[in-house]
Amino acid sequence: MSFGFIHPSLLLILGAFLVPFIRGPLRQPYLFFIPLLTLVTVVFNSSLTGNFGVVSFLEWQLVFGRIDRLTTVFALIMALMAVLGTLYGLHVDRAAEHIAAWLYAAGSLGVIYSGDYLSLFVFWEMMAFSSVFLIWFRRGPQSIQVGYRYLLIHTIGGIMLLGGIVLHYNSVGNLVFTHLDVTAPDLSTWLILIGFGLNAAIVPLHSWLPEAYSEASFNGAVFLCAFTTKTAVYALARGFAGMDILIVLGVIMALYGVIYAVMENDIRKLLAWSIVSQVGYMVAGIGIGTELAINGAVAHAVIHILYKSLLFMGTGAVLYMTGKTKFTELGGLHAKMPVTFFFTLVGCLSISGAPFFAAYASKSMIITAGFEHHLNWAPWLLMFGATGTFLYNGLKLPYFLFFGRNNCTGSTWERAADPSWNMLVAMTLGATLCILVGTGPGFLYALLPYASAYTPHTLYHFVETLQLLGFATLAFVLLKRYLEPVDRLLVDLDWLYRHVGCAFLWLVRHPLQWLDTAWGEAYRTVGIYCLMVVSRFWSWFDWHAIDGVVDGLARSVKGTGNRLRILQSGQIQLTLYAVFTLAAILLVTFIFYQLL
């Protein structure tokens, strides 16, 4: 490994395995120190450029430390998120949960620093197998089943990715992870895209996300909302920039997530649907592929991690304090959780792109890039989606959760209160960053992959944003009674997957099982019978024909031997007498034959 480069994943992995041995009053300082040291390491690495940590393995060269501007900006936000997420769950005593969270973050950083497909795949799978524990640790009635489905789906995605990597290696002869040929994609390119797209929750590969994130533990969801989808966004930006189909898929995601978020009754599932929608903006930006669009996608990924983690912290605090996550079981909590309400509101305004809040500095970059690329339909639909985002996230979430009708039971209302100090500190830091990046995005723009002169603080953008937010507010006021949360089951594309799975199970249990049973019976009654008849014939033939000939010959040899044995009395005189007698008979016979 080259001098000067320290892999941040290594610190998190080693630190994770030491967590069980750090007990008592040292546990919390240690939990905060390791992610902070990781962040410092990433900051130090950001001064480097090139390939580091190059290791020869068999016939390949593995690159564990490729560093450029795209790597640096994603690594910085992931390391920062490891600090905020750990701080938020600092009071959690379960060491295994911290281990899973750190291994998950280490996997994400490993993918971001990987310069080859093999090391990328290893860290990719590390993310999948460690993050599932953040769901199982919720220990809710559905957590185990949801965790297994999450693991199964990501395993399938990993197999697709591995298949694409193998085909790609056979095609080009190396494992270097770089931009793929998106103008003439072959099978390997599509398989790799499916593998990345599943983690990015691209519709229709998204169904794992809403149920998994809503079933995770209160602090596990804070990690989940940051790493999986945004690491996939990084991989798409690295390998698939400019692929046209991503524009279509991104716009579909942006609108699809809005529709389900508007109808959702669970506050954390609403945020999960919101991730599908917001990642759609990033995917569309990557599909547009211009420098401004890539900058917008990367900036929105960074900002999305900030405000989405803040929102999951706010709703996680509600879950942690009340044990409830449904609008129909909550309401009016501003009186009991005023600080949590304030930070959640900052997150709501940030995701809505309200002026001087986080997304105001990023979402418009993607939309502007679409107009500059003369793709008018796409940015118009994305603007429509942004209006919907303010409707469900800027208005519905804070109104029905902290105001509106109080649906709390007596025990829920009694338990409701602002959470512990570490959770509030984490939310304070998240909210501060959301406001800072919204008011002064220059420090973020300086980190983006391409030099940018874009500024969001123009009068046109300000007025345009106010118009969109005003339209959404008017729609909310007029349609509020139709937006009242209802406890119901929302049918998504997973309905199709489940029914296809049930149909396959029915096919296996009934027609295929019947066919297998019928074939077994036919084989038993017909095949076995015929086989036995043939076997008996050959047995008879073997016994009476083969064995008869062999045994008969043997018996003939034996009889002749017995007769000859009589002549062998053991006395030399008798033997000589018999020999000479026989010779004399033969001689006399010969003489008579000559005379005649």
PDB file of C-alpha atoms in Angstrom, residues 173-437:
ATOM      1  CA  GLY A 173      -9.709  -8.488 -20.424  1.00  0.00           C
ATOM      2  CA  ASN A 174      -9.416  -6.307 -17.322  1.00  0.00           C
ATOM      3  CA  LEU A 175     -11.375  -5.399 -14.183  1.00  0.00           C
ATOM      4  CA  VAL A 176     -10.884  -1.632 -14.198  1.00  0.00           C
ATOM      5  CA  PHE A 177     -14.027   0.130 -13.023  1.00  0.00           C
ATOM      6  CA  THR A 178     -14.474   3.046 -15.369  1.00  0.00           C
ATOM      7  CA  HIS A 179     -17.097   4.588 -17.611  1.00  0.00           C
ATOM      8  CA  LEU A 180     -18.862   1.946 -19.719  1.00  0.00           C
ATOM      9  CA  ASP A 181     -19.968   2.153 -23.320  1.00  0.00           C
ATOM     10  CA  VAL A 182     -23.492   3.482 -22.770  1.00  0.00           C
ATOM     11  CA  THR A 183     -24.130   4.212 -26.450  1.00  0.00           C
ATOM     12  CA  ALA A 184     -23.947   0.535 -27.466  1.00  0.00           C
ATOM     13  CA  PRO A 185     -24.495  -1.432 -24.254  1.00  0.00           C
ATOM     14  CA  ASP A 186     -23.958  -5.183 -24.374  1.00  0.00           C
ATOM     15  CA  LEU A 187     -25.283  -7.825 -21.978  1.00  0.00           C
ATOM     16  CA  SER A 188     -22.537  -7.182 -19.417  1.00  0.00           C
ATOM     17  CA  THR A 189     -23.397  -3.473 -19.330  1.00  0.00           C
ATOM     18  CA  TRP A 190     -27.088  -4.192 -18.771  1.00  0.00           C
ATOM     19  CA  LEU A 191     -26.365  -6.692 -15.997  1.00  0.00           C
ATOM     20  CA  ILE A 192     -24.070  -4.244 -14.198  1.00  0.00           C
ATOM     21  CA  LEU A 193     -26.708  -1.532 -14.622  1.00  0.00           C
ATOM     22  CA  ILE A 194     -29.360  -3.801 -13.074  1.00  0.00           C
ATOM     23  CA  GLY A 195     -27.041  -4.560 -10.157  1.00  0.00           C
ATOM     24  CA  PHE A 196     -26.399  -0.855  -9.500  1.00  0.00           C
ATOM     25  CA  GLY A 197     -30.002   0.095 -10.287  1.00  0.00           C
ATOM     26  CA  LEU A 198     -31.444  -2.316  -7.752  1.00  0.00           C
ATOM     27  CA  ASN A 199     -29.478  -0.645  -4.959  1.00  0.00           C
ATOM     28  CA  ALA A 200     -30.520   2.763  -6.303  1.00  0.00           C
ATOM     29  CA  ALA A 201     -34.158   1.596  -6.075  1.00  0.00           C
ATOM     30  CA  ILE A 202     -34.826   2.351  -9.725  1.00  0.00           C
ATOM     31  CA  VAL A 203     -38.451   1.577 -10.547  1.00  0.00           C
ATOM     32  CA  PRO A 204     -39.424  -1.304 -10.927  1.00  0.00           C
ATOM     33  CA  LEU A 205     -36.517  -2.588  -8.758  1.00  0.00           C
ATOM     34  CA  HIS A 206     -37.476  -0.401  -5.794  1.00  0.00           C
ATOM     35  CA  SER A 207     -39.971  -2.439  -3.753  1.00  0.00           C
ATOM     36  CA  TRP A 208     -37.401  -3.527  -1.173  1.00  0.00           C
ATOM     37  CA  LEU A 209     -36.784   0.053  -0.011  1.00  0.00           C
ATOM     38  CA  PRO A 210     -40.063   1.293   1.561  1.00  0.00           C
ATOM     39  CA  GLU A 211     -40.674  -1.794   3.662  1.00  0.00           C
ATOM     40  CA  ALA A 212     -37.015  -2.253   4.676  1.00  0.00           C
ATOM     41  CA  TYR A 213     -36.393   1.325   5.799  1.00  0.00           C
ATOM     42  CA  SER A 214     -39.690   1.578   7.637  1.00  0.00           C
ATOM     43  CA  GLU A 215     -38.974  -1.669   9.522  1.00  0.00           C
ATOM     44  CA  ALA A 216     -35.407  -0.763  10.551  1.00  0.00           C
ATOM     45  CA  SER A 217     -34.452   0.223  14.079  1.00  0.00           C
ATOM     46  CA  PHE A 218     -34.807   3.906  14.988  1.00  0.00           C
ATOM     47  CA  ASN A 219     -31.092   4.587  14.428  1.00  0.00           C
ATOM     48  CA  GLY A 220     -30.546   1.900  11.804  1.00  0.00           C
ATOM     49  CA  ALA A 221     -32.837   3.772   9.413  1.00  0.00           C
ATOM     50  CA  VAL A 222     -30.575   6.834   9.715  1.00  0.00           C
ATOM     51  CA  PHE A 223     -27.706   4.776   8.286  1.00  0.00           C
ATOM     52  CA  LEU A 224     -29.853   3.008   5.716  1.00  0.00           C
ATOM     53  CA  CYS A 225     -31.259   6.228   4.249  1.00  0.00           C
ATOM     54  CA  ALA A 226     -27.741   7.471   3.510  1.00  0.00           C
ATOM     55  CA  PHE A 227     -25.548   4.670   2.245  1.00  0.00           C
ATOM     56  CA  THR A 228     -27.174   2.105  -0.062  1.00  0.00           C
ATOM     57  CA  THR A 229     -28.943   4.302  -2.610  1.00  0.00           C
ATOM     58  CA  LYS A 230     -26.308   7.042  -2.665  1.00  0.00           C
ATOM     59  CA  THR A 231     -23.455   4.563  -3.062  1.00  0.00           C
ATOM     60  CA  ALA A 232     -25.383   3.225  -6.048  1.00  0.00           C
ATOM     61  CA  VAL A 233     -25.767   6.790  -7.334  1.00  0.00           C
ATOM     62  CA  TYR A 234     -21.982   7.139  -7.112  1.00  0.00           C
ATOM     63  CA  ALA A 235     -21.527   3.891  -9.085  1.00  0.00           C
ATOM     64  CA  LEU A 236     -24.011   5.050 -11.736  1.00  0.00           C
ATOM     65  CA  ALA A 237     -22.288   8.429 -12.019  1.00  0.00           C
ATOM     66  CA  ARG A 238     -18.940   6.664 -12.424  1.00  0.00           C
ATOM     67  CA  GLY A 239     -20.054   4.088 -14.980  1.00  0.00           C
ATOM     68  CA  PHE A 240     -23.233   5.223 -16.723  1.00  0.00           C
ATOM     69  CA  ALA A 241     -23.163   9.005 -17.147  1.00  0.00           C
ATOM     70  CA  GLY A 242     -25.015  10.036 -20.291  1.00  0.00           C
ATOM     71  CA  MET A 243     -27.090   6.858 -20.688  1.00  0.00           C
ATOM     72  CA  ASP A 244     -30.404   8.091 -22.074  1.00  0.00           C
ATOM     73  CA  ILE A 245     -32.635   5.482 -20.482  1.00  0.00           C
ATOM     74  CA  LEU A 246     -31.665   6.797 -17.052  1.00  0.00           C
ATOM     75  CA  ILE A 247     -33.441  10.078 -17.831  1.00  0.00           C
ATOM     76  CA  VAL A 248     -36.727   8.248 -18.354  1.00  0.00           C
ATOM     77  CA  LEU A 249     -36.234   6.012 -15.331  1.00  0.00           C
ATOM     78  CA  GLY A 250     -35.263   8.977 -13.165  1.00  0.00           C
ATOM     79  CA  VAL A 251     -38.366  10.966 -14.077  1.00  0.00           C
ATOM     80  CA  ILE A 252     -40.557   7.918 -13.418  1.00  0.00           C
ATOM     81  CA  MET A 253     -38.928   7.501 -10.006  1.00  0.00           C
ATOM     82  CA  ALA A 254     -39.420  11.184  -9.149  1.00  0.00           C
ATOM     83  CA  LEU A 255     -43.164  11.007  -9.854  1.00  0.00           C
ATOM     84  CA  TYR A 256     -43.786   7.442  -8.672  1.00  0.00           C
ATOM     85  CA  GLY A 257     -42.370   8.150  -5.230  1.00  0.00           C
ATOM     86  CA  VAL A 258     -44.501  11.280  -4.875  1.00  0.00           C
ATOM     87  CA  ILE A 259     -47.729   9.402  -5.600  1.00  0.00           C
ATOM     88  CA  TYR A 260     -47.111   6.784  -2.929  1.00  0.00           C
ATOM     89  CA  ALA A 261     -45.719   9.253  -0.394  1.00  0.00           C
ATOM     90  CA  VAL A 262     -48.917  11.323  -0.661  1.00  0.00           C
ATOM     91  CA  MET A 263     -51.037   8.237   0.124  1.00  0.00           C
ATOM     92  CA  GLU A 264     -48.788   6.765   2.836  1.00  0.00           C
ATOM     93  CA  ASN A 265     -49.907   6.514   6.465  1.00  0.00           C
ATOM     94  CA  ASP A 266     -46.578   5.429   8.010  1.00  0.00           C
ATOM     95  CA  ILE A 267     -44.250   8.399   8.627  1.00  0.00           C
ATOM     96  CA  ARG A 268     -41.044   6.458   7.955  1.00  0.00           C
ATOM     97  CA  LYS A 269     -42.462   4.679   4.930  1.00  0.00           C
ATOM     98  CA  LEU A 270     -43.439   8.122   3.607  1.00  0.00           C
ATOM     99  CA  LEU A 271     -39.790   9.129   3.885  1.00  0.00           C
ATOM    100  CA  ALA A 272     -38.747   5.899   2.203  1.00  0.00           C
ATOM    101  CA  TRP A 273     -41.014   6.649  -0.757  1.00  0.00           C
ATOM    102  CA  SER A 274     -39.497  10.111  -0.722  1.00  0.00           C
ATOM    103  CA  ILE A 275     -36.046   8.534  -1.199  1.00  0.00           C
ATOM    104  CA  VAL A 276     -37.292   6.799  -4.338  1.00  0.00           C
ATOM    105  CA  SER A 277     -38.503  10.161  -5.619  1.00  0.00           C
ATOM    106  CA  GLN A 278     -35.361  12.130  -4.734  1.00  0.00           C
ATOM    107  CA  VAL A 279     -32.952   9.515  -6.063  1.00  0.00           C
ATOM    108  CA  GLY A 280     -34.955   9.829  -9.285  1.00  0.00           C
ATOM    109  CA  TYR A 281     -33.612  13.390  -9.661  1.00  0.00           C
ATOM    110  CA  MET A 282     -30.060  12.077  -9.307  1.00  0.00           C
ATOM    111  CA  VAL A 283     -30.620   9.245 -11.787  1.00  0.00           C
ATOM    112  CA  ALA A 284     -32.143  11.677 -14.288  1.00  0.00           C
ATOM    113  CA  GLY A 285     -29.158  14.014 -13.853  1.00  0.00           C
ATOM    114  CA  ILE A 286     -26.737  11.143 -14.483  1.00  0.00           C
ATOM    115  CA  GLY A 287     -28.732  10.204 -17.573  1.00  0.00           C
ATOM    116  CA  ILE A 288     -28.515  13.766 -18.935  1.00  0.00           C
ATOM    117  CA  GLY A 289     -24.780  13.433 -18.457  1.00  0.00           C
ATOM    118  CA  THR A 290     -23.598  17.031 -18.994  1.00  0.00           C
ATOM    119  CA  GLU A 291     -21.135  18.569 -16.562  1.00  0.00           C
ATOM    120  CA  LEU A 292     -23.871  20.658 -14.950  1.00  0.00           C
ATOM    121  CA  ALA A 293     -26.179  17.634 -14.694  1.00  0.00           C
ATOM    122  CA  ILE A 294     -23.492  15.434 -13.102  1.00  0.00           C
ATOM    123  CA  ASN A 295     -22.647  18.245 -10.698  1.00  0.00           C
ATOM    124  CA  GLY A 296     -26.355  18.555  -9.877  1.00  0.00           C
ATOM    125  CA  ALA A 297     -26.749  14.811  -9.313  1.00  0.00           C
ATOM    126  CA  VAL A 298     -23.702  14.686  -7.027  1.00  0.00           C
ATOM    127  CA  ALA A 299     -24.699  17.839  -5.129  1.00  0.00           C
ATOM    128  CA  HIS A 300     -28.236  16.518  -4.681  1.00  0.00           C
ATOM    129  CA  ALA A 301     -26.873  13.197  -3.406  1.00  0.00           C
ATOM    130  CA  VAL A 302     -24.773  15.002  -0.791  1.00  0.00           C
ATOM    131  CA  ILE A 303     -27.597  17.296   0.244  1.00  0.00           C
ATOM    132  CA  HIS A 304     -30.120  14.482   0.204  1.00  0.00           C
ATOM    133  CA  ILE A 305     -28.031  12.571   2.730  1.00  0.00           C
ATOM    134  CA  LEU A 306     -28.088  15.609   5.013  1.00  0.00           C
ATOM    135  CA  TYR A 307     -31.795  16.369   4.978  1.00  0.00           C
ATOM    136  CA  LYS A 308     -32.996  12.783   4.689  1.00  0.00           C
ATOM    137  CA  SER A 309     -30.932  11.681   7.658  1.00  0.00           C
ATOM    138  CA  LEU A 310     -32.317  14.668   9.571  1.00  0.00           C
ATOM    139  CA  LEU A 311     -35.861  13.609   8.697  1.00  0.00           C
ATOM    140  CA  PHE A 312     -35.211  10.010   9.712  1.00  0.00           C
ATOM    141  CA  MET A 313     -33.711  11.327  12.961  1.00  0.00           C
ATOM    142  CA  GLY A 314     -36.884  13.321  13.640  1.00  0.00           C
ATOM    143  CA  THR A 315     -39.252  10.473  12.846  1.00  0.00           C
ATOM    144  CA  GLY A 316     -36.881   8.037  14.569  1.00  0.00           C
ATOM    145  CA  ALA A 317     -37.180  10.157  17.703  1.00  0.00           C
ATOM    146  CA  VAL A 318     -40.976   9.832  17.462  1.00  0.00           C
ATOM    147  CA  LEU A 319     -40.645   6.059  17.099  1.00  0.00           C
ATOM    148  CA  TYR A 320     -38.109   5.836  19.920  1.00  0.00           C
ATOM    149  CA  MET A 321     -40.197   7.892  22.350  1.00  0.00           C
ATOM    150  CA  THR A 322     -43.740   6.752  21.460  1.00  0.00           C
ATOM    151  CA  GLY A 323     -43.266   3.388  19.762  1.00  0.00           C
ATOM    152  CA  LYS A 324     -45.636   4.525  16.969  1.00  0.00           C
ATOM    153  CA  THR A 325     -45.033   5.420  13.330  1.00  0.00           C
ATOM    154  CA  LYS A 326     -48.495   5.859  11.825  1.00  0.00           C
ATOM    155  CA  PHE A 327     -50.269   9.163  11.383  1.00  0.00           C
ATOM    156  CA  THR A 328     -53.490   7.492  12.521  1.00  0.00           C
ATOM    157  CA  GLU A 329     -51.845   6.734  15.883  1.00  0.00           C
ATOM    158  CA  LEU A 330     -50.098  10.087  16.333  1.00  0.00           C
ATOM    159  CA  GLY A 331     -50.788  13.812  15.921  1.00  0.00           C
ATOM    160  CA  GLY A 332     -50.462  17.041  17.882  1.00  0.00           C
ATOM    161  CA  LEU A 333     -46.930  16.188  19.035  1.00  0.00           C
ATOM    162  CA  HIS A 334     -45.597  19.751  18.759  1.00  0.00           C
ATOM    163  CA  ALA A 335     -46.701  20.298  22.330  1.00  0.00           C
ATOM    164  CA  LYS A 336     -44.763  17.298  23.632  1.00  0.00           C
ATOM    165  CA  MET A 337     -41.790  17.255  21.225  1.00  0.00           C
ATOM    166  CA  PRO A 338     -41.143  20.902  20.257  1.00  0.00           C
ATOM    167  CA  VAL A 339     -37.419  20.537  19.554  1.00  0.00           C
ATOM    168  CA  THR A 340     -37.976  17.439  17.455  1.00  0.00           C
ATOM    169  CA  PHE A 341     -40.681  19.319  15.556  1.00  0.00           C
ATOM    170  CA  PHE A 342     -38.310  22.200  14.808  1.00  0.00           C
ATOM    171  CA  PHE A 343     -35.554  19.990  13.426  1.00  0.00           C
ATOM    172  CA  THR A 344     -38.030  17.904  11.424  1.00  0.00           C
ATOM    173  CA  LEU A 345     -39.442  21.106   9.947  1.00  0.00           C
ATOM    174  CA  VAL A 346     -35.934  22.140   8.862  1.00  0.00           C
ATOM    175  CA  GLY A 347     -35.617  18.790   7.124  1.00  0.00           C
ATOM    176  CA  CYS A 348     -39.029  19.211   5.474  1.00  0.00           C
ATOM    177  CA  LEU A 349     -38.147  22.652   4.129  1.00  0.00           C
ATOM    178  CA  SER A 350     -34.764  21.361   2.989  1.00  0.00           C
ATOM    179  CA  ILE A 351     -36.148  18.475   0.944  1.00  0.00           C
ATOM    180  CA  SER A 352     -38.807  20.787  -0.509  1.00  0.00           C
ATOM    181  CA  GLY A 353     -36.152  23.103  -1.888  1.00  0.00           C
ATOM    182  CA  ALA A 354     -37.455  26.112   0.029  1.00  0.00           C
ATOM    183  CA  PRO A 355     -35.243  29.197  -0.430  1.00  0.00           C
ATOM    184  CA  PHE A 356     -32.075  29.085   1.701  1.00  0.00           C
ATOM    185  CA  PHE A 357     -32.623  25.462   2.648  1.00  0.00           C
ATOM    186  CA  ALA A 358     -30.551  22.539   1.382  1.00  0.00           C
ATOM    187  CA  ALA A 359     -32.203  21.240  -1.804  1.00  0.00           C
ATOM    188  CA  TYR A 360     -32.615  24.813  -3.062  1.00  0.00           C
ATOM    189  CA  ALA A 361     -28.947  24.609  -4.019  1.00  0.00           C
ATOM    190  CA  SER A 362     -29.004  21.269  -5.860  1.00  0.00           C
ATOM    191  CA  LYS A 363     -32.357  20.262  -7.331  1.00  0.00           C
ATOM    192  CA  SER A 364     -32.476  23.300  -9.609  1.00  0.00           C
ATOM    193  CA  MET A 365     -29.054  22.359 -11.067  1.00  0.00           C
ATOM    194  CA  ILE A 366     -30.519  19.149 -12.497  1.00  0.00           C
ATOM    195  CA  ILE A 367     -33.633  20.892 -13.806  1.00  0.00           C
ATOM    196  CA  THR A 368     -31.548  23.670 -15.391  1.00  0.00           C
ATOM    197  CA  ALA A 369     -29.268  21.058 -16.993  1.00  0.00           C
ATOM    198  CA  GLY A 370     -32.335  19.409 -18.505  1.00  0.00           C
ATOM    199  CA  PHE A 371     -33.517  22.664 -20.061  1.00  0.00           C
ATOM    200  CA  GLU A 372     -30.007  23.442 -21.342  1.00  0.00           C
ATOM    201  CA  HIS A 373     -29.920  19.963 -22.916  1.00  0.00           C
ATOM    202  CA  HIS A 374     -33.257  20.736 -24.643  1.00  0.00           C
ATOM    203  CA  LEU A 375     -35.065  17.932 -22.822  1.00  0.00           C
ATOM    204  CA  ASN A 376     -37.996  20.117 -21.906  1.00  0.00           C
ATOM    205  CA  TRP A 377     -40.359  17.293 -20.949  1.00  0.00           C
ATOM    206  CA  ALA A 378     -37.999  15.943 -18.311  1.00  0.00           C
ATOM    207  CA  PRO A 379     -37.329  19.157 -16.317  1.00  0.00           C
ATOM    208  CA  TRP A 380     -41.011  20.132 -16.450  1.00  0.00           C
ATOM    209  CA  LEU A 381     -42.004  16.767 -14.980  1.00  0.00           C
ATOM    210  CA  LEU A 382     -39.244  17.064 -12.381  1.00  0.00           C
ATOM    211  CA  MET A 383     -40.589  20.498 -11.394  1.00  0.00           C
ATOM    212  CA  PHE A 384     -44.039  18.962 -11.065  1.00  0.00           C
ATOM    213  CA  GLY A 385     -42.514  16.297  -8.826  1.00  0.00           C
ATOM    214  CA  ALA A 386     -40.846  19.013  -6.740  1.00  0.00           C
ATOM    215  CA  THR A 387     -44.272  20.540  -6.122  1.00  0.00           C
ATOM    216  CA  GLY A 388     -45.494  17.146  -4.934  1.00  0.00           C
ATOM    217  CA  THR A 389     -42.463  16.844  -2.664  1.00  0.00           C
ATOM    218  CA  PHE A 390     -43.457  20.032  -0.837  1.00  0.00           C
ATOM    219  CA  LEU A 391     -47.032  18.761  -0.649  1.00  0.00           C
ATOM    220  CA  TYR A 392     -46.266  15.493   1.152  1.00  0.00           C
ATOM    221  CA  ASN A 393     -43.012  16.365   2.908  1.00  0.00           C
ATOM    222  CA  GLY A 394     -43.248  20.083   3.553  1.00  0.00           C
ATOM    223  CA  LEU A 395     -46.925  20.126   4.506  1.00  0.00           C
ATOM    224  CA  LYS A 396     -48.449  16.700   5.105  1.00  0.00           C
ATOM    225  CA  LEU A 397     -45.688  15.276   7.312  1.00  0.00           C
ATOM    226  CA  PRO A 398     -45.295  18.175   9.776  1.00  0.00           C
ATOM    227  CA  TYR A 399     -49.011  19.016   9.820  1.00  0.00           C
ATOM    228  CA  PHE A 400     -50.472  15.576  10.505  1.00  0.00           C
ATOM    229  CA  LEU A 401     -47.605  14.490  12.772  1.00  0.00           C
ATOM    230  CA  PHE A 402     -47.151  17.570  14.951  1.00  0.00           C
ATOM    231  CA  PHE A 403     -50.499  19.332  14.508  1.00  0.00           C
ATOM    232  CA  GLY A 404     -53.817  18.139  13.104  1.00  0.00           C
ATOM    233  CA  ARG A 405     -55.990  15.656  14.945  1.00  0.00           C
ATOM    234  CA  ASN A 406     -54.469  14.087  18.032  1.00  0.00           C
ATOM    235  CA  ASN A 407     -54.837  10.322  17.535  1.00  0.00           C
ATOM    236  CA  CYS A 408     -52.508   9.374  20.401  1.00  0.00           C
ATOM    237  CA  THR A 409     -53.665   6.971  23.059  1.00  0.00           C
ATOM    238  CA  GLY A 410     -53.131   7.918  26.692  1.00  0.00           C
ATOM    239  CA  SER A 411     -49.956   5.864  27.011  1.00  0.00           C
ATOM    240  CA  THR A 412     -48.567   7.190  23.716  1.00  0.00           C
ATOM    241  CA  TRP A 413     -49.190  10.771  24.748  1.00  0.00           C
ATOM    242  CA  GLU A 414     -47.624  10.095  28.131  1.00  0.00           C
ATOM    243  CA  ARG A 415     -44.456   8.694  26.584  1.00  0.00           C
ATOM    244  CA  ALA A 416     -44.067  11.470  23.991  1.00  0.00           C
ATOM    245  CA  ALA A 417     -41.162  13.843  24.736  1.00  0.00           C
ATOM    246  CA  ASP A 418     -38.017  15.126  23.103  1.00  0.00           C
ATOM    247  CA  PRO A 419     -35.325  12.407  22.994  1.00  0.00           C
ATOM    248  CA  SER A 420     -31.933  12.134  24.673  1.00  0.00           C
ATOM    249  CA  TRP A 421     -29.169  14.738  24.356  1.00  0.00           C
ATOM    250  CA  ASN A 422     -27.087  12.855  21.812  1.00  0.00           C
ATOM    251  CA  MET A 423     -30.062  12.494  19.447  1.00  0.00           C
ATOM    252  CA  LEU A 424     -30.755  16.222  19.752  1.00  0.00           C
ATOM    253  CA  VAL A 425     -27.086  17.095  19.133  1.00  0.00           C
ATOM    254  CA  ALA A 426     -27.048  14.945  16.000  1.00  0.00           C
ATOM    255  CA  MET A 427     -30.225  16.639  14.767  1.00  0.00           C
ATOM    256  CA  THR A 428     -28.745  20.048  15.579  1.00  0.00           C
ATOM    257  CA  LEU A 429     -25.674  19.309  13.460  1.00  0.00           C
ATOM    258  CA  GLY A 430     -27.808  17.951  10.615  1.00  0.00           C
ATOM    259  CA  ALA A 431     -30.144  20.945  10.636  1.00  0.00           C
ATOM    260  CA  THR A 432     -27.226  23.377  10.774  1.00  0.00           C
ATOM    261  CA  LEU A 433     -25.604  21.761   7.742  1.00  0.00           C
ATOM    262  CA  CYS A 434     -28.925  21.859   5.846  1.00  0.00           C
ATOM    263  CA  ILE A 435     -29.199  25.603   6.400  1.00  0.00           C
ATOM    264  CA  LEU A 436     -25.510  26.283   5.723  1.00  0.00           C
ATOM    265  CA  VAL A 437     -25.475  24.437   2.420  1.00  0.00           C
TER     266      VAL A 437
END
